[in-house]
Amino acid sequence: MTDSLTQTKQDTAASPEARRGRTLAQARLAAILDRLNQGGSVSVAEIARDFAVSDMTVRRDLAELEAQGLLERVHGGAVSLQHGPLTVIDDVEPVFEARRRLNSEAKARIAEAAARLVAGDQTLALDLGTTVLAGARALMAAEPVPGRRIFTNSLRVAQLAAAAALQTYVPGGLVHPSEMSVTGQSAIEDFSRYYFDAALIGASGLTPDGVFDYSPEESAMKSVYFQRASRRILMLDSSKFRRISTVRVADLARISVLVTDAAPPPELAQALEAAEVAILIA
């Protein structure tokens, strides 16, 4: 009670400018927590831009929230604080367009970085998902590679690649309209005949136990990419750290490079290091 009374007196005595500054700061802190609840991560640059404040101000905000035990700071931003048992994400995958809008700026940076990693590769496998689709767009915008071949079970990616006049291969199988994906045993058998220089792979979660995704059918195709590619490049924004879903696709040792937008939290970072996974922060 005494603390509240003291704060009330201080607020009353403060100038209008100081009170307005505190109100804006409180709104900013609330917005940061709201974004963490929605997407699992925030970046310093995005908060600074949206609230017209300096990066230093945002870092002070994040430090204050971390001191209250409400988040965990990472390189370039913060992630949700998740202690104790991991919670399974909803079994029903969010619709494609909703996922595409979520963390779109981070996904664009991840896409550009991943495209640079495979710039000289001729035989590429591209998985499903909004981040991989962004990677496909970045690849098509880059310097053409003579003789490049694209293998994908994403009809969205296939459309982009074919429009760029690349040799484009899709497997036979069942088409899922919402994801515009091709899955099924025949699709798995089709692509299991090939080897790829590199694969760009998406997922819904990453923990020390491995890579996770929603759909058993789509996860089976991801497993093919992990098994048949010389380099397995996992494209994952930091909101998916320490999150699990319906299917465990692969263990960490199957990942060659993790391309993400923020440093993984300590426990996950240690597990990735032990599995000899290279980490590229876009």
PDB file of C-alpha atoms in Angstrom:
ATOM      1  CA  MET A   1       0.000   0.000   0.000  1.00  0.00           C
ATOM      2  CA  THR A   2       2.806   2.396   0.908  1.00  0.00           C
ATOM      3  CA  ASP A   3       4.548   1.747  -2.417  1.00  0.00           C
ATOM      4  CA  SER A   4       1.326   2.362  -4.332  1.00  0.00           C
ATOM      5  CA  LEU A   5       0.696   5.592  -2.424  1.00  0.00           C
ATOM      6  CA  THR A   6       4.250   6.745  -3.050  1.00  0.00           C
ATOM      7  CA  GLN A   7       3.926   5.989  -6.765  1.00  0.00           C
ATOM      8  CA  THR A   8       0.608   7.844  -6.893  1.00  0.00           C
ATOM      9  CA  LYS A   9       2.173  10.922  -5.276  1.00  0.00           C
ATOM     10  CA  GLN A  10       5.099  10.752  -7.694  1.00  0.00           C
ATOM     11  CA  ASP A  11       2.742  10.477 -10.660  1.00  0.00           C
ATOM     12  CA  THR A  12       0.728  13.452  -9.425  1.00  0.00           C
ATOM     13  CA  ALA A  13       3.837  15.543  -8.926  1.00  0.00           C
ATOM     14  CA  ALA A  14       5.381  14.616 -12.268  1.00  0.00           C
ATOM     15  CA  SER A  15       5.124  16.935 -15.228  1.00  0.00           C
ATOM     16  CA  PRO A  16       2.624  16.167 -18.012  1.00  0.00           C
ATOM     17  CA  GLU A  17       5.538  15.241 -20.285  1.00  0.00           C
ATOM     18  CA  ALA A  18       6.885  12.746 -17.740  1.00  0.00           C
ATOM     19  CA  ARG A  19       3.442  11.193 -17.208  1.00  0.00           C
ATOM     20  CA  ARG A  20       2.950  10.930 -20.960  1.00  0.00           C
ATOM     21  CA  GLY A  21       6.377   9.296 -21.290  1.00  0.00           C
ATOM     22  CA  ARG A  22       5.481   6.704 -18.647  1.00  0.00           C
ATOM     23  CA  THR A  23       2.161   6.002 -20.367  1.00  0.00           C
ATOM     24  CA  LEU A  24       3.892   5.441 -23.699  1.00  0.00           C
ATOM     25  CA  ALA A  25       6.479   3.188 -22.066  1.00  0.00           C
ATOM     26  CA  GLN A  26       3.742   1.110 -20.417  1.00  0.00           C
ATOM     27  CA  ALA A  27       1.935   0.798 -23.752  1.00  0.00           C
ATOM     28  CA  ARG A  28       5.181  -0.305 -25.388  1.00  0.00           C
ATOM     29  CA  LEU A  29       5.833  -2.946 -22.722  1.00  0.00           C
ATOM     30  CA  ALA A  30       2.279  -4.249 -23.093  1.00  0.00           C
ATOM     31  CA  ALA A  31       2.679  -4.414 -26.866  1.00  0.00           C
ATOM     32  CA  ILE A  32       5.941  -6.353 -26.551  1.00  0.00           C
ATOM     33  CA  LEU A  33       4.281  -8.940 -24.311  1.00  0.00           C
ATOM     34  CA  ASP A  34       1.275  -9.149 -26.630  1.00  0.00           C
ATOM     35  CA  ARG A  35       3.523  -9.831 -29.625  1.00  0.00           C
ATOM     36  CA  LEU A  36       5.414 -12.474 -27.686  1.00  0.00           C
ATOM     37  CA  ASN A  37       2.132 -14.196 -26.866  1.00  0.00           C
ATOM     38  CA  GLN A  38       1.109 -14.134 -30.522  1.00  0.00           C
ATOM     39  CA  GLY A  39       4.362 -15.067 -32.251  1.00  0.00           C
ATOM     40  CA  GLY A  40       6.825 -16.215 -29.597  1.00  0.00           C
ATOM     41  CA  SER A  41       9.485 -13.628 -30.448  1.00  0.00           C
ATOM     42  CA  VAL A  42      10.068  -9.923 -31.045  1.00  0.00           C
ATOM     43  CA  SER A  43      12.924  -8.039 -32.626  1.00  0.00           C
ATOM     44  CA  VAL A  44      14.512  -4.822 -31.378  1.00  0.00           C
ATOM     45  CA  ALA A  45      14.417  -3.306 -34.872  1.00  0.00           C
ATOM     46  CA  GLU A  46      10.686  -3.918 -35.387  1.00  0.00           C
ATOM     47  CA  ILE A  47       9.665  -2.526 -31.986  1.00  0.00           C
ATOM     48  CA  ALA A  48      11.906   0.517 -32.455  1.00  0.00           C
ATOM     49  CA  ARG A  49      10.407   1.189 -35.877  1.00  0.00           C
ATOM     50  CA  ASP A  50       6.772   0.665 -34.869  1.00  0.00           C
ATOM     51  CA  PHE A  51       7.026   2.910 -31.772  1.00  0.00           C
ATOM     52  CA  ALA A  52       9.472   5.459 -33.205  1.00  0.00           C
ATOM     53  CA  VAL A  53      12.008   4.985 -30.425  1.00  0.00           C
ATOM     54  CA  SER A  54      15.697   4.123 -30.398  1.00  0.00           C
ATOM     55  CA  ASP A  55      17.113   0.600 -30.304  1.00  0.00           C
ATOM     56  CA  MET A  56      18.601   1.471 -26.905  1.00  0.00           C
ATOM     57  CA  THR A  57      15.146   2.312 -25.529  1.00  0.00           C
ATOM     58  CA  VAL A  58      13.787  -1.028 -26.716  1.00  0.00           C
ATOM     59  CA  ARG A  59      16.719  -2.888 -25.187  1.00  0.00           C
ATOM     60  CA  ARG A  60      15.984  -1.174 -21.856  1.00  0.00           C
ATOM     61  CA  ASP A  61      12.342  -2.271 -22.180  1.00  0.00           C
ATOM     62  CA  LEU A  62      13.409  -5.851 -22.827  1.00  0.00           C
ATOM     63  CA  ALA A  63      15.841  -5.769 -19.906  1.00  0.00           C
ATOM     64  CA  GLU A  64      13.047  -4.555 -17.623  1.00  0.00           C
ATOM     65  CA  LEU A  65      10.678  -7.309 -18.761  1.00  0.00           C
ATOM     66  CA  GLU A  66      13.410  -9.925 -18.435  1.00  0.00           C
ATOM     67  CA  ALA A  67      14.091  -8.757 -14.862  1.00  0.00           C
ATOM     68  CA  GLN A  68      10.397  -9.361 -14.134  1.00  0.00           C
ATOM     69  CA  GLY A  69      10.708 -12.905 -15.514  1.00  0.00           C
ATOM     70  CA  LEU A  70       8.399 -12.213 -18.451  1.00  0.00           C
ATOM     71  CA  LEU A  71      10.731 -12.951 -21.375  1.00  0.00           C
ATOM     72  CA  GLU A  72      14.242 -14.025 -22.306  1.00  0.00           C
ATOM     73  CA  ARG A  73      16.522 -11.718 -24.259  1.00  0.00           C
ATOM     74  CA  VAL A  74      18.351 -13.150 -27.281  1.00  0.00           C
ATOM     75  CA  HIS A  75      20.510 -11.617 -30.003  1.00  0.00           C
ATOM     76  CA  GLY A  76      18.482  -8.883 -31.707  1.00  0.00           C
ATOM     77  CA  GLY A  77      15.349  -9.246 -29.600  1.00  0.00           C
ATOM     78  CA  ALA A  78      13.575 -11.531 -27.160  1.00  0.00           C
ATOM     79  CA  VAL A  79      11.676 -14.808 -27.005  1.00  0.00           C
ATOM     80  CA  SER A  80       8.888 -16.070 -24.786  1.00  0.00           C
ATOM     81  CA  LEU A  81      10.046 -17.469 -21.490  1.00  0.00           C
ATOM     82  CA  GLN A  82       9.124 -21.135 -21.454  1.00  0.00           C
ATOM     83  CA  HIS A  83      10.293 -23.130 -18.450  1.00  0.00           C
ATOM     84  CA  GLY A  84       9.213 -26.620 -17.501  1.00  0.00           C
ATOM     85  CA  PRO A  85       7.476 -29.145 -19.757  1.00  0.00           C
ATOM     86  CA  LEU A  86       7.053 -28.168 -23.371  1.00  0.00           C
ATOM     87  CA  THR A  87       3.510 -27.716 -24.626  1.00  0.00           C
ATOM     88  CA  VAL A  88       2.336 -29.371 -27.818  1.00  0.00           C
ATOM     89  CA  ILE A  89       1.230 -26.833 -30.399  1.00  0.00           C
ATOM     90  CA  ASP A  90      -2.323 -27.191 -31.714  1.00  0.00           C
ATOM     91  CA  ASP A  91      -2.735 -30.335 -33.749  1.00  0.00           C
ATOM     92  CA  VAL A  92      -4.493 -28.306 -36.445  1.00  0.00           C
ATOM     93  CA  GLU A  93      -2.028 -26.252 -38.465  1.00  0.00           C
ATOM     94  CA  PRO A  94      -2.907 -22.552 -38.895  1.00  0.00           C
ATOM     95  CA  VAL A  95      -4.045 -21.625 -42.390  1.00  0.00           C
ATOM     96  CA  PHE A  96      -1.338 -20.731 -44.885  1.00  0.00           C
ATOM     97  CA  GLU A  97      -2.119 -17.035 -45.239  1.00  0.00           C
ATOM     98  CA  ALA A  98      -2.182 -16.501 -41.474  1.00  0.00           C
ATOM     99  CA  ARG A  99       1.238 -18.162 -41.190  1.00  0.00           C
ATOM    100  CA  ARG A 100       2.602 -16.153 -44.101  1.00  0.00           C
ATOM    101  CA  ARG A 101       1.834 -12.855 -42.342  1.00  0.00           C
ATOM    102  CA  LEU A 102       3.271 -13.963 -39.001  1.00  0.00           C
ATOM    103  CA  ASN A 103       6.888 -12.794 -38.473  1.00  0.00           C
ATOM    104  CA  SER A 104       7.069 -11.924 -42.170  1.00  0.00           C
ATOM    105  CA  GLU A 105      10.080  -9.611 -41.829  1.00  0.00           C
ATOM    106  CA  ALA A 106      12.098 -12.262 -39.992  1.00  0.00           C
ATOM    107  CA  LYS A 107      11.137 -14.826 -42.622  1.00  0.00           C
ATOM    108  CA  ALA A 108      12.296 -12.501 -45.403  1.00  0.00           C
ATOM    109  CA  ARG A 109      15.730 -12.145 -43.769  1.00  0.00           C
ATOM    110  CA  ILE A 110      15.953 -15.904 -43.274  1.00  0.00           C
ATOM    111  CA  ALA A 111      14.991 -16.442 -46.918  1.00  0.00           C
ATOM    112  CA  GLU A 112      17.716 -14.139 -48.225  1.00  0.00           C
ATOM    113  CA  ALA A 113      20.360 -15.786 -46.037  1.00  0.00           C
ATOM    114  CA  ALA A 114      19.311 -19.309 -47.041  1.00  0.00           C
ATOM    115  CA  ALA A 115      19.288 -18.373 -50.736  1.00  0.00           C
ATOM    116  CA  ARG A 116      22.877 -17.186 -50.432  1.00  0.00           C
ATOM    117  CA  LEU A 117      23.868 -20.500 -48.833  1.00  0.00           C
ATOM    118  CA  VAL A 118      22.691 -22.476 -51.863  1.00  0.00           C
ATOM    119  CA  ALA A 119      23.587 -19.892 -54.499  1.00  0.00           C
ATOM    120  CA  GLY A 120      25.851 -22.247 -56.471  1.00  0.00           C
ATOM    121  CA  ASP A 121      23.965 -25.525 -56.009  1.00  0.00           C
ATOM    122  CA  GLN A 122      22.406 -27.129 -59.061  1.00  0.00           C
ATOM    123  CA  THR A 123      20.047 -29.714 -57.586  1.00  0.00           C
ATOM    124  CA  LEU A 124      17.818 -28.305 -54.873  1.00  0.00           C
ATOM    125  CA  ALA A 125      14.923 -29.760 -52.903  1.00  0.00           C
ATOM    126  CA  LEU A 126      12.429 -27.281 -51.479  1.00  0.00           C
ATOM    127  CA  ASP A 127       9.979 -28.197 -48.761  1.00  0.00           C
ATOM    128  CA  LEU A 128       6.609 -26.697 -47.855  1.00  0.00           C
ATOM    129  CA  GLY A 129       5.862 -23.712 -45.670  1.00  0.00           C
ATOM    130  CA  THR A 130       5.830 -19.945 -45.743  1.00  0.00           C
ATOM    131  CA  THR A 131       9.518 -19.491 -44.902  1.00  0.00           C
ATOM    132  CA  VAL A 132      10.650 -21.919 -47.583  1.00  0.00           C
ATOM    133  CA  LEU A 133       8.327 -20.212 -50.069  1.00  0.00           C
ATOM    134  CA  ALA A 134      10.033 -16.909 -49.214  1.00  0.00           C
ATOM    135  CA  GLY A 135      13.351 -18.696 -49.798  1.00  0.00           C
ATOM    136  CA  ALA A 136      12.130 -19.822 -53.206  1.00  0.00           C
ATOM    137  CA  ARG A 137      11.281 -16.240 -54.132  1.00  0.00           C
ATOM    138  CA  ALA A 138      14.761 -15.127 -53.066  1.00  0.00           C
ATOM    139  CA  LEU A 139      16.314 -17.892 -55.159  1.00  0.00           C
ATOM    140  CA  MET A 140      14.341 -16.917 -58.256  1.00  0.00           C
ATOM    141  CA  ALA A 141      15.432 -13.301 -57.854  1.00  0.00           C
ATOM    142  CA  ALA A 142      19.126 -14.238 -57.605  1.00  0.00           C
ATOM    143  CA  GLU A 143      21.652 -14.787 -60.392  1.00  0.00           C
ATOM    144  CA  PRO A 144      20.501 -17.771 -62.501  1.00  0.00           C
ATOM    145  CA  VAL A 145      22.468 -21.014 -62.196  1.00  0.00           C
ATOM    146  CA  PRO A 146      22.749 -22.849 -65.547  1.00  0.00           C
ATOM    147  CA  GLY A 147      21.197 -26.303 -65.387  1.00  0.00           C
ATOM    148  CA  ARG A 148      19.650 -25.800 -61.962  1.00  0.00           C
ATOM    149  CA  ARG A 149      16.901 -28.284 -61.112  1.00  0.00           C
ATOM    150  CA  ILE A 150      14.233 -27.782 -58.457  1.00  0.00           C
ATOM    151  CA  PHE A 151      12.503 -30.705 -56.724  1.00  0.00           C
ATOM    152  CA  THR A 152       9.535 -29.799 -54.563  1.00  0.00           C
ATOM    153  CA  ASN A 153       6.234 -31.106 -53.250  1.00  0.00           C
ATOM    154  CA  SER A 154       4.983 -27.526 -52.896  1.00  0.00           C
ATOM    155  CA  LEU A 155       2.887 -26.478 -55.884  1.00  0.00           C
ATOM    156  CA  ARG A 156       3.430 -22.845 -54.907  1.00  0.00           C
ATOM    157  CA  VAL A 157       7.197 -23.290 -55.113  1.00  0.00           C
ATOM    158  CA  ALA A 158       6.841 -25.289 -58.351  1.00  0.00           C
ATOM    159  CA  GLN A 159       4.862 -22.459 -59.929  1.00  0.00           C
ATOM    160  CA  LEU A 160       7.575 -19.935 -59.046  1.00  0.00           C
ATOM    161  CA  ALA A 161      10.363 -22.178 -60.329  1.00  0.00           C
ATOM    162  CA  ALA A 162       8.591 -23.013 -63.578  1.00  0.00           C
ATOM    163  CA  ALA A 163       7.863 -19.323 -64.178  1.00  0.00           C
ATOM    164  CA  ALA A 164      11.611 -18.700 -63.790  1.00  0.00           C
ATOM    165  CA  ALA A 165      12.239 -21.274 -66.555  1.00  0.00           C
ATOM    166  CA  LEU A 166      13.945 -23.747 -64.207  1.00  0.00           C
ATOM    167  CA  GLN A 167      13.702 -27.499 -64.618  1.00  0.00           C
ATOM    168  CA  THR A 168      11.040 -28.236 -62.029  1.00  0.00           C
ATOM    169  CA  TYR A 169      10.046 -31.641 -60.679  1.00  0.00           C
ATOM    170  CA  VAL A 170       7.031 -32.470 -58.535  1.00  0.00           C
ATOM    171  CA  PRO A 171       6.122 -35.944 -57.254  1.00  0.00           C
ATOM    172  CA  GLY A 172       2.946 -37.816 -57.996  1.00  0.00           C
ATOM    173  CA  GLY A 173       0.542 -38.086 -55.098  1.00  0.00           C
ATOM    174  CA  LEU A 174      -2.371 -36.550 -53.255  1.00  0.00           C
ATOM    175  CA  VAL A 175      -2.833 -32.767 -53.505  1.00  0.00           C
ATOM    176  CA  HIS A 176      -3.876 -30.955 -50.317  1.00  0.00           C
ATOM    177  CA  PRO A 177      -5.730 -27.807 -51.486  1.00  0.00           C
ATOM    178  CA  SER A 178      -5.117 -25.615 -48.426  1.00  0.00           C
ATOM    179  CA  GLU A 179      -1.351 -26.160 -48.424  1.00  0.00           C
ATOM    180  CA  MET A 180      -1.052 -26.753 -52.181  1.00  0.00           C
ATOM    181  CA  SER A 181       1.174 -29.706 -51.307  1.00  0.00           C
ATOM    182  CA  VAL A 182       1.676 -33.163 -52.777  1.00  0.00           C
ATOM    183  CA  THR A 183       2.045 -36.031 -50.312  1.00  0.00           C
ATOM    184  CA  GLY A 184       1.465 -39.750 -50.026  1.00  0.00           C
ATOM    185  CA  GLN A 185       3.400 -42.971 -50.531  1.00  0.00           C
ATOM    186  CA  SER A 186       3.820 -42.481 -54.269  1.00  0.00           C
ATOM    187  CA  ALA A 187       5.286 -38.999 -53.671  1.00  0.00           C
ATOM    188  CA  ILE A 188       7.723 -40.423 -51.113  1.00  0.00           C
ATOM    189  CA  GLU A 189       8.788 -43.170 -53.518  1.00  0.00           C
ATOM    190  CA  ASP A 190       9.217 -40.693 -56.370  1.00  0.00           C
ATOM    191  CA  PHE A 191      11.618 -38.420 -54.498  1.00  0.00           C
ATOM    192  CA  SER A 192      13.392 -41.215 -52.650  1.00  0.00           C
ATOM    193  CA  ARG A 193      15.073 -42.087 -55.965  1.00  0.00           C
ATOM    194  CA  TYR A 194      16.995 -38.807 -56.061  1.00  0.00           C
ATOM    195  CA  TYR A 195      19.907 -37.127 -54.337  1.00  0.00           C
ATOM    196  CA  PHE A 196      20.055 -33.367 -53.814  1.00  0.00           C
ATOM    197  CA  ASP A 197      22.942 -30.948 -53.337  1.00  0.00           C
ATOM    198  CA  ALA A 198      20.893 -29.182 -50.666  1.00  0.00           C
ATOM    199  CA  ALA A 199      17.395 -29.064 -49.232  1.00  0.00           C
ATOM    200  CA  LEU A 200      15.588 -26.057 -47.803  1.00  0.00           C
ATOM    201  CA  ILE A 201      13.311 -27.386 -45.078  1.00  0.00           C
ATOM    202  CA  GLY A 202      10.693 -25.762 -42.853  1.00  0.00           C
ATOM    203  CA  ALA A 203       9.200 -26.941 -39.562  1.00  0.00           C
ATOM    204  CA  SER A 204       6.781 -25.896 -36.830  1.00  0.00           C
ATOM    205  CA  GLY A 205       9.085 -26.446 -33.863  1.00  0.00           C
ATOM    206  CA  LEU A 206      12.634 -27.086 -32.719  1.00  0.00           C
ATOM    207  CA  THR A 207      13.760 -28.441 -29.336  1.00  0.00           C
ATOM    208  CA  PRO A 208      16.815 -30.323 -28.045  1.00  0.00           C
ATOM    209  CA  ASP A 209      14.859 -33.477 -28.984  1.00  0.00           C
ATOM    210  CA  GLY A 210      14.710 -32.572 -32.665  1.00  0.00           C
ATOM    211  CA  VAL A 211      12.650 -31.059 -35.473  1.00  0.00           C
ATOM    212  CA  PHE A 212       8.837 -31.137 -35.267  1.00  0.00           C
ATOM    213  CA  ASP A 213       5.922 -30.557 -37.616  1.00  0.00           C
ATOM    214  CA  TYR A 214       2.130 -30.829 -37.706  1.00  0.00           C
ATOM    215  CA  SER A 215       1.199 -33.267 -40.453  1.00  0.00           C
ATOM    216  CA  PRO A 216       2.322 -36.919 -40.570  1.00  0.00           C
ATOM    217  CA  GLU A 217       1.942 -36.916 -44.357  1.00  0.00           C
ATOM    218  CA  GLU A 218       3.972 -33.760 -44.924  1.00  0.00           C
ATOM    219  CA  SER A 219       6.508 -34.823 -42.290  1.00  0.00           C
ATOM    220  CA  ALA A 220       7.141 -38.004 -44.274  1.00  0.00           C
ATOM    221  CA  MET A 221       8.235 -35.878 -47.236  1.00  0.00           C
ATOM    222  CA  LYS A 222      10.452 -33.771 -44.984  1.00  0.00           C
ATOM    223  CA  SER A 223      12.140 -36.992 -43.880  1.00  0.00           C
ATOM    224  CA  VAL A 224      12.968 -37.734 -47.518  1.00  0.00           C
ATOM    225  CA  TYR A 225      14.655 -34.329 -47.840  1.00  0.00           C
ATOM    226  CA  PHE A 226      16.641 -34.905 -44.647  1.00  0.00           C
ATOM    227  CA  GLN A 227      17.764 -38.330 -45.884  1.00  0.00           C
ATOM    228  CA  ARG A 228      18.578 -37.543 -49.524  1.00  0.00           C
ATOM    229  CA  ALA A 229      20.222 -34.104 -49.380  1.00  0.00           C
ATOM    230  CA  SER A 230      23.945 -33.551 -48.895  1.00  0.00           C
ATOM    231  CA  ARG A 231      23.184 -30.373 -46.921  1.00  0.00           C
ATOM    232  CA  ARG A 232      20.005 -29.986 -44.896  1.00  0.00           C
ATOM    233  CA  ILE A 233      19.201 -26.326 -44.286  1.00  0.00           C
ATOM    234  CA  LEU A 234      16.462 -25.752 -41.707  1.00  0.00           C
ATOM    235  CA  MET A 235      14.723 -22.382 -42.129  1.00  0.00           C
ATOM    236  CA  LEU A 236      13.016 -21.468 -38.875  1.00  0.00           C
ATOM    237  CA  ASP A 237      12.075 -18.188 -37.210  1.00  0.00           C
ATOM    238  CA  SER A 238      12.785 -17.892 -33.496  1.00  0.00           C
ATOM    239  CA  SER A 239       9.112 -18.072 -32.452  1.00  0.00           C
ATOM    240  CA  LYS A 240       9.389 -21.839 -33.055  1.00  0.00           C
ATOM    241  CA  PHE A 241      12.247 -22.438 -30.626  1.00  0.00           C
ATOM    242  CA  ARG A 242      11.423 -24.840 -27.783  1.00  0.00           C
ATOM    243  CA  ARG A 243       8.074 -25.745 -29.328  1.00  0.00           C
ATOM    244  CA  ILE A 244       6.871 -29.201 -30.260  1.00  0.00           C
ATOM    245  CA  SER A 245       4.116 -30.431 -32.513  1.00  0.00           C
ATOM    246  CA  THR A 246       2.468 -33.658 -33.574  1.00  0.00           C
ATOM    247  CA  VAL A 247       5.353 -35.339 -35.404  1.00  0.00           C
ATOM    248  CA  ARG A 248       9.068 -35.557 -34.643  1.00  0.00           C
ATOM    249  CA  VAL A 249      10.638 -35.332 -38.095  1.00  0.00           C
ATOM    250  CA  ALA A 250      14.366 -35.675 -37.396  1.00  0.00           C
ATOM    251  CA  ASP A 251      16.961 -35.365 -34.663  1.00  0.00           C
ATOM    252  CA  LEU A 252      19.263 -32.361 -34.495  1.00  0.00           C
ATOM    253  CA  ALA A 253      22.200 -34.231 -36.011  1.00  0.00           C
ATOM    254  CA  ARG A 254      20.339 -34.353 -39.349  1.00  0.00           C
ATOM    255  CA  ILE A 255      20.480 -30.545 -39.644  1.00  0.00           C
ATOM    256  CA  SER A 256      23.485 -29.114 -41.465  1.00  0.00           C
ATOM    257  CA  VAL A 257      22.650 -25.438 -40.981  1.00  0.00           C
ATOM    258  CA  LEU A 258      19.942 -23.689 -38.976  1.00  0.00           C
ATOM    259  CA  VAL A 259      19.032 -20.334 -40.543  1.00  0.00           C
ATOM    260  CA  THR A 260      17.047 -18.201 -38.120  1.00  0.00           C
ATOM    261  CA  ASP A 261      16.493 -14.611 -37.013  1.00  0.00           C
ATOM    262  CA  ALA A 262      17.710 -14.753 -33.395  1.00  0.00           C
ATOM    263  CA  ALA A 263      20.095 -16.757 -31.269  1.00  0.00           C
ATOM    264  CA  PRO A 264      18.501 -19.905 -29.805  1.00  0.00           C
ATOM    265  CA  PRO A 265      17.960 -19.970 -26.026  1.00  0.00           C
ATOM    266  CA  PRO A 266      20.850 -21.508 -24.042  1.00  0.00           C
ATOM    267  CA  GLU A 267      19.557 -25.067 -23.648  1.00  0.00           C
ATOM    268  CA  LEU A 268      18.721 -25.366 -27.340  1.00  0.00           C
ATOM    269  CA  ALA A 269      21.970 -23.656 -28.373  1.00  0.00           C
ATOM    270  CA  GLN A 270      23.972 -26.189 -26.354  1.00  0.00           C
ATOM    271  CA  ALA A 271      22.096 -29.097 -27.938  1.00  0.00           C
ATOM    272  CA  LEU A 272      22.672 -27.702 -31.433  1.00  0.00           C
ATOM    273  CA  GLU A 273      26.362 -27.241 -30.720  1.00  0.00           C
ATOM    274  CA  ALA A 274      26.628 -30.819 -29.444  1.00  0.00           C
ATOM    275  CA  ALA A 275      24.950 -32.011 -32.660  1.00  0.00           C
ATOM    276  CA  GLU A 276      27.455 -29.943 -34.702  1.00  0.00           C
ATOM    277  CA  VAL A 277      24.730 -27.838 -36.304  1.00  0.00           C
ATOM    278  CA  ALA A 278      25.958 -24.584 -37.827  1.00  0.00           C
ATOM    279  CA  ILE A 279      23.798 -21.590 -36.895  1.00  0.00           C
ATOM    280  CA  LEU A 280      23.322 -18.636 -39.249  1.00  0.00           C
ATOM    281  CA  ILE A 281      21.467 -15.656 -37.769  1.00  0.00           C
ATOM    282  CA  ALA A 282      19.947 -13.521 -40.494  1.00  0.00           C
TER     283      ALA A 282
END
